[in-house]
Amino acid sequence: EKEKDAANQISVEIGKLEVQVQNAIEAILATGASLDEALTLPEPEDREQAERLAASLKSQLEALGPVNAVAMDEYERLKERADYINEQVADLEAARTSLKKIISAIDRKMRSRFLVVFDRVNQNFSEIFSMLFPGGHAHIELTDPDHLSETGIEIVAQPRGKRITKMMLMSGGEKSLTALALLFAVYRTRTVPFYVFDEVEAALDDANLSKLLDAIEQLKETTQLIVISHQRRTMEQADVLYGVSMQADGVSHVVSQRLDKTTGKVVDI
C-alpha cells in the first residue's frame, strides 16, 4: 500500500513538473526566442530579481501600445522627402555662393569703371572751370570713397582771387557757371548726340555770358546743342533759330531762321 501511495505521489510531481516545463516553453517562445537559444543562456543568479525585471520590461512594452505596422513605410517616405529637401538646399547654397561671386566680380568691375570715369570727369571739370574762371581752380571729391554705392560727390571750387570754401557763398552767376562746368565735364567724358539747355544763362551777367558762349562754341564742335534762351547774344551765336509766337487767332506758330555766317544775312527756313 505504501509503495502504491509513493507511486501516485511521484506521478503527481511528474505532472506538476511537466506543466511547469510547458509553461516555461511557452514563456520562452512568447519572447520570440527559440528553445536552443534559451538553453545557451546562463542561469540567472537571482531568479526573483530577473522575474521582476522581466515583468517591469513587459509592462513598459505594454505601455508603449500596439506596434504601428506602417511606421517603417512612413519613415522611409519621410526620409526620402528629407533627402530631397537636403539636395535642394545644397543646390541653393551652391547657387547662392555662385551668385555672391558674380556680384562681387560685378562690384569690382563697377568700382573700377566708376573710378576711371570719375577721374576723367574730375580732370575735365578742372580744365573747364579754369577756362570759365581764368586763374581759378576746382575739383570734385567723393564724400564716402569707401562705399561707392552710397557716396555723394562734393564740388570744391574757388574762382581767382576769392577764398571760397562752399558753393553757397558764391554769387548766382558763379554758381551757374560752376554747375555748367560740371555738366560740360560730364558731356566731354561721354558724348551724346545732342544736349538740351533751358535758359542756363539766365542768371549770368555779360562777362560770365561771354565765358559760357565760348564754352558752348567749343562744345558744339563735337555734338549738337538745343538751347532755349531769351538772351540776344545767345541767339546771335546760334546756327538755326526757332521762335514760337501766338497770333491773333490764338494758335501758336513756329518761325525758323538760319543765319548765314558767311554773308551775315538771315535766311528763312
CSV table of C-alpha atoms in Angstrom, one decimal:
chain,number,residue,atom,x,y,z
A,1,GLU,CA,0.0,0.0,0.0
A,2,LYS,CA,2.8,2.3,0.9
A,3,GLU,CA,4.5,1.6,-2.4
A,4,LYS,CA,1.3,2.5,-4.3
A,5,ASP,CA,0.9,5.8,-2.5
A,6,ALA,CA,4.5,6.6,-3.3
A,7,ALA,CA,4.0,5.9,-6.9
A,8,ASN,CA,0.9,8.1,-7.0
A,9,GLN,CA,2.9,10.9,-5.3
A,10,ILE,CA,5.6,10.6,-7.9
A,11,SER,CA,3.1,10.7,-10.7
A,12,VAL,CA,1.6,13.9,-9.3
A,13,GLU,CA,5.0,15.5,-9.0
A,14,ILE,CA,5.9,14.5,-12.6
A,15,GLY,CA,2.6,16.0,-13.8
A,16,LYS,CA,3.4,19.3,-12.0
A,17,LEU,CA,6.9,19.3,-13.5
A,18,GLU,CA,5.5,18.7,-17.0
A,19,VAL,CA,3.1,21.6,-16.5
A,20,GLN,CA,5.9,23.9,-15.3
A,21,VAL,CA,8.1,22.8,-18.3
A,22,GLN,CA,5.3,23.5,-20.7
A,23,ASN,CA,4.7,26.9,-19.1
A,24,ALA,CA,8.4,27.7,-19.3
A,25,ILE,CA,8.5,26.7,-23.0
A,26,GLU,CA,5.5,28.9,-23.8
A,27,ALA,CA,7.1,31.8,-21.9
A,28,ILE,CA,10.3,31.4,-23.8
A,29,LEU,CA,8.6,31.2,-27.2
A,30,ALA,CA,6.5,34.2,-26.3
A,31,THR,CA,9.7,36.3,-26.1
A,32,GLY,CA,10.5,35.5,-29.7
A,33,ALA,CA,13.5,33.3,-28.8
A,34,SER,CA,14.0,29.7,-29.7
A,35,LEU,CA,14.5,26.8,-27.2
A,36,ASP,CA,18.0,26.3,-28.5
A,37,GLU,CA,18.9,30.0,-27.8
A,38,ALA,CA,17.3,29.8,-24.4
A,39,LEU,CA,19.4,26.7,-23.5
A,40,THR,CA,22.6,28.7,-24.2
A,41,LEU,CA,21.7,31.5,-21.8
A,42,PRO,CA,23.3,31.4,-18.3
A,43,GLU,CA,21.1,30.7,-15.3
A,44,PRO,CA,20.2,34.0,-13.5
A,45,GLU,CA,21.9,34.4,-10.2
A,46,ASP,CA,18.8,35.9,-8.7
A,47,ARG,CA,15.7,34.4,-10.3
A,48,GLU,CA,13.2,36.5,-8.4
A,49,GLN,CA,15.0,39.7,-9.4
A,50,ALA,CA,15.2,38.5,-13.0
A,51,GLU,CA,11.4,37.8,-13.0
A,52,ARG,CA,10.7,41.3,-11.5
A,53,LEU,CA,12.9,42.9,-14.3
A,54,ALA,CA,11.1,40.8,-16.9
A,55,ALA,CA,7.7,41.9,-15.6
A,56,SER,CA,8.8,45.5,-15.5
A,57,LEU,CA,10.0,45.4,-19.1
A,58,LYS,CA,6.8,43.7,-20.2
A,59,SER,CA,4.8,46.4,-18.5
A,60,GLN,CA,6.8,49.1,-20.3
A,61,LEU,CA,6.3,47.3,-23.6
A,62,GLU,CA,2.5,47.2,-23.0
A,63,ALA,CA,2.5,50.9,-22.1
A,64,LEU,CA,4.0,51.7,-25.5
A,65,GLY,CA,0.8,50.4,-27.1
A,66,PRO,CA,0.4,48.4,-30.2
A,67,VAL,CA,3.2,48.5,-32.8
A,68,ASN,CA,2.5,50.8,-35.8
A,69,ALA,CA,2.8,48.4,-38.8
A,70,VAL,CA,3.2,51.2,-41.3
A,71,ALA,CA,5.8,53.1,-39.2
A,72,MET,CA,8.7,51.9,-41.3
A,73,ASP,CA,7.0,52.8,-44.5
A,74,GLU,CA,6.2,56.3,-43.1
A,75,TYR,CA,9.8,56.6,-42.0
A,76,GLU,CA,11.1,55.7,-45.5
A,77,ARG,CA,8.7,58.2,-47.1
A,78,LEU,CA,9.7,61.0,-44.8
A,79,LYS,CA,13.4,60.1,-45.1
A,80,GLU,CA,13.1,60.3,-48.9
A,81,ARG,CA,11.4,63.7,-48.6
A,82,ALA,CA,14.1,64.9,-46.2
A,83,ASP,CA,16.9,63.7,-48.6
A,84,TYR,CA,15.2,65.6,-51.5
A,85,ILE,CA,14.9,68.8,-49.5
A,86,ASN,CA,18.5,68.5,-48.4
A,87,GLU,CA,19.6,68.1,-52.0
A,88,GLN,CA,17.6,71.2,-52.9
A,89,VAL,CA,19.1,73.1,-50.0
A,90,ALA,CA,22.6,72.1,-51.2
A,91,ASP,CA,21.8,73.3,-54.7
A,92,LEU,CA,20.5,76.6,-53.4
A,93,GLU,CA,23.6,77.1,-51.3
A,94,ALA,CA,25.8,76.4,-54.3
A,95,ALA,CA,23.7,78.8,-56.4
A,96,ARG,CA,24.0,81.5,-53.6
A,97,THR,CA,27.7,81.0,-53.4
A,98,SER,CA,28.0,81.4,-57.2
A,99,LEU,CA,25.8,84.5,-57.2
A,100,LYS,CA,27.9,86.0,-54.4
A,101,LYS,CA,31.0,85.5,-56.6
A,102,ILE,CA,29.3,87.1,-59.6
A,103,ILE,CA,28.0,90.0,-57.6
A,104,SER,CA,31.5,90.5,-56.1
A,105,ALA,CA,33.0,90.5,-59.6
A,106,ILE,CA,30.4,92.9,-60.9
A,107,ASP,CA,31.0,95.2,-57.9
A,108,ARG,CA,34.8,95.2,-58.5
A,109,LYS,CA,34.2,96.0,-62.2
A,110,MET,CA,31.7,98.7,-61.4
A,111,ARG,CA,34.0,100.2,-58.9
A,112,SER,CA,36.9,100.2,-61.3
A,113,ARG,CA,34.8,101.8,-64.1
A,114,PHE,CA,33.3,104.3,-61.8
A,115,LEU,CA,36.7,105.5,-60.6
A,116,VAL,CA,38.0,105.7,-64.1
A,117,VAL,CA,35.1,107.8,-65.2
A,118,PHE,CA,35.2,109.9,-62.0
A,119,ASP,CA,38.8,110.7,-62.6
A,120,ARG,CA,38.1,111.7,-66.2
A,121,VAL,CA,35.2,113.9,-65.2
A,122,ASN,CA,37.3,115.4,-62.4
A,123,GLN,CA,40.1,116.3,-64.8
A,124,ASN,CA,37.7,117.7,-67.4
A,125,PHE,CA,35.9,119.7,-64.7
A,126,SER,CA,39.1,121.2,-63.5
A,127,GLU,CA,40.1,122.2,-67.1
A,128,ILE,CA,36.7,123.7,-68.0
A,129,PHE,CA,36.4,125.6,-64.7
A,130,SER,CA,39.8,127.1,-65.3
A,131,MET,CA,38.6,128.1,-68.8
A,132,LEU,CA,35.4,129.7,-67.4
A,133,PHE,CA,37.3,131.2,-64.4
A,134,PRO,CA,40.8,132.0,-65.6
A,135,GLY,CA,43.2,131.6,-62.7
A,136,GLY,CA,40.6,129.7,-60.6
A,137,HIS,CA,40.7,126.0,-59.7
A,138,ALA,CA,38.1,123.4,-58.9
A,139,HIS,CA,37.7,119.7,-58.4
A,140,ILE,CA,35.2,117.1,-57.3
A,141,GLU,CA,35.7,114.6,-54.5
A,142,LEU,CA,33.8,111.7,-53.0
A,143,THR,CA,32.1,112.1,-49.7
A,144,ASP,CA,32.4,108.4,-48.8
A,145,PRO,CA,35.1,106.8,-51.0
A,146,ASP,CA,34.9,103.5,-49.1
A,147,HIS,CA,31.3,103.0,-50.1
A,148,LEU,CA,30.9,103.9,-53.7
A,149,SER,CA,27.3,102.7,-53.9
A,150,GLU,CA,26.3,105.2,-51.2
A,151,THR,CA,28.8,108.0,-51.7
A,152,GLY,CA,27.9,111.5,-52.8
A,153,ILE,CA,30.0,114.0,-54.8
A,154,GLU,CA,31.2,117.3,-53.4
A,155,ILE,CA,32.2,120.2,-55.6
A,156,VAL,CA,35.2,122.2,-54.4
A,157,ALA,CA,35.5,125.4,-56.5
A,158,GLN,CA,37.5,128.6,-56.0
A,159,PRO,CA,37.5,131.4,-58.5
A,160,ARG,CA,40.6,133.5,-58.8
A,161,GLY,CA,41.1,136.0,-56.0
A,162,LYS,CA,38.4,134.5,-53.8
A,163,ARG,CA,38.8,132.4,-50.7
A,164,ILE,CA,35.5,130.4,-51.0
A,165,THR,CA,35.2,127.0,-49.4
A,166,LYS,CA,31.5,126.5,-50.0
A,167,MET,CA,29.4,127.0,-53.2
A,168,MET,CA,26.6,128.7,-51.2
A,169,LEU,CA,29.0,131.7,-50.7
A,170,MET,CA,29.3,132.2,-54.5
A,171,SER,CA,27.2,134.6,-56.5
A,172,GLY,CA,24.3,133.4,-58.6
A,173,GLY,CA,26.4,133.7,-61.8
A,174,GLU,CA,29.3,131.8,-60.3
A,175,LYS,CA,27.1,129.0,-59.1
A,176,SER,CA,25.5,128.7,-62.6
A,177,LEU,CA,28.9,128.6,-64.3
A,178,THR,CA,30.3,126.1,-61.8
A,179,ALA,CA,27.3,123.8,-62.3
A,180,LEU,CA,27.6,124.2,-66.1
A,181,ALA,CA,31.3,123.4,-65.9
A,182,LEU,CA,30.5,120.1,-64.2
A,183,LEU,CA,27.8,119.4,-66.8
A,184,PHE,CA,30.3,120.1,-69.6
A,185,ALA,CA,32.8,117.9,-67.9
A,186,VAL,CA,30.4,115.0,-67.9
A,187,TYR,CA,29.5,115.7,-71.6
A,188,ARG,CA,33.1,115.8,-72.6
A,189,THR,CA,33.7,112.5,-70.8
A,190,ARG,CA,30.9,110.7,-72.6
A,191,THR,CA,29.4,112.5,-75.6
A,192,VAL,CA,25.8,112.0,-76.7
A,193,PRO,CA,24.1,113.0,-80.0
A,194,PHE,CA,22.7,116.3,-78.6
A,195,TYR,CA,22.2,118.3,-75.4
A,196,VAL,CA,19.3,120.5,-74.3
A,197,PHE,CA,19.9,123.6,-72.2
A,198,ASP,CA,16.9,125.6,-70.9
A,199,GLU,CA,17.8,129.2,-70.1
A,200,VAL,CA,21.0,128.2,-68.4
A,201,GLU,CA,22.4,131.7,-68.8
A,202,ALA,CA,19.5,133.5,-67.3
A,203,ALA,CA,21.5,134.4,-64.1
A,204,LEU,CA,24.7,135.4,-65.9
A,205,ASP,CA,26.0,138.9,-66.5
A,206,ASP,CA,27.6,139.9,-69.7
A,207,ALA,CA,31.1,138.9,-68.6
A,208,ASN,CA,30.0,135.4,-67.5
A,209,LEU,CA,27.8,135.1,-70.5
A,210,SER,CA,30.8,135.6,-72.8
A,211,LYS,CA,32.6,132.8,-71.0
A,212,LEU,CA,29.6,130.5,-71.3
A,213,LEU,CA,29.2,131.2,-75.1
A,214,ASP,CA,32.9,130.5,-75.6
A,215,ALA,CA,32.4,127.1,-73.9
A,216,ILE,CA,29.3,126.3,-75.9
A,217,GLU,CA,31.2,127.2,-79.1
A,218,GLN,CA,33.8,124.6,-78.2
A,219,LEU,CA,31.2,122.0,-77.2
A,220,LYS,CA,29.2,122.2,-80.4
A,221,GLU,CA,32.3,121.1,-82.4
A,222,THR,CA,31.6,117.5,-81.2
A,223,THR,CA,27.8,117.5,-80.6
A,224,GLN,CA,24.6,119.3,-81.3
A,225,LEU,CA,23.0,121.7,-78.8
A,226,ILE,CA,19.4,122.8,-78.4
A,227,VAL,CA,19.4,126.0,-76.3
A,228,ILE,CA,16.2,127.6,-75.0
A,229,SER,CA,17.1,131.3,-74.4
A,230,HIS,CA,15.8,134.9,-74.2
A,231,GLN,CA,19.4,136.3,-74.5
A,232,ARG,CA,20.0,138.1,-77.7
A,233,ARG,CA,23.8,137.3,-77.6
A,234,THR,CA,23.0,133.6,-77.3
A,235,MET,CA,20.6,133.8,-80.3
A,236,GLU,CA,23.3,135.6,-82.3
A,237,GLN,CA,25.6,132.7,-81.9
A,238,ALA,CA,23.1,130.0,-82.9
A,239,ASP,CA,23.2,128.4,-86.3
A,240,VAL,CA,19.4,128.0,-86.5
A,241,LEU,CA,16.7,129.9,-84.6
A,242,TYR,CA,13.2,128.6,-83.9
A,243,GLY,CA,10.7,131.1,-82.4
A,244,VAL,CA,7.3,130.3,-81.1
A,245,SER,CA,4.7,133.1,-81.1
A,246,MET,CA,0.9,133.2,-80.6
A,247,GLN,CA,-1.0,135.0,-83.3
A,248,ALA,CA,-4.3,136.8,-83.1
A,249,ASP,CA,-6.2,133.6,-83.7
A,250,GLY,CA,-4.8,132.1,-80.5
A,251,VAL,CA,-2.8,129.5,-82.3
A,252,SER,CA,1.0,129.1,-81.7
A,253,HIS,CA,3.2,129.4,-84.8
A,254,VAL,CA,6.8,128.4,-85.2
A,255,VAL,CA,9.1,130.7,-87.1
A,256,SER,CA,12.5,129.3,-88.1
A,257,GLN,CA,15.5,131.2,-89.5
A,258,ARG,CA,19.1,130.4,-90.3
A,259,LEU,CA,22.0,132.8,-90.0
A,260,ASP,CA,24.4,132.6,-92.9
A,261,LYS,CA,27.6,133.5,-91.2
A,262,THR,CA,29.4,133.9,-94.5
A,263,THR,CA,27.2,136.8,-95.6
A,264,GLY,CA,25.8,137.7,-92.2
A,265,LYS,CA,22.2,137.6,-93.6
A,266,VAL,CA,19.2,135.8,-92.1
A,267,VAL,CA,17.7,133.2,-94.3
A,268,ASP,CA,14.2,131.8,-93.7
A,269,ILE,CA,13.9,128.0,-93.5
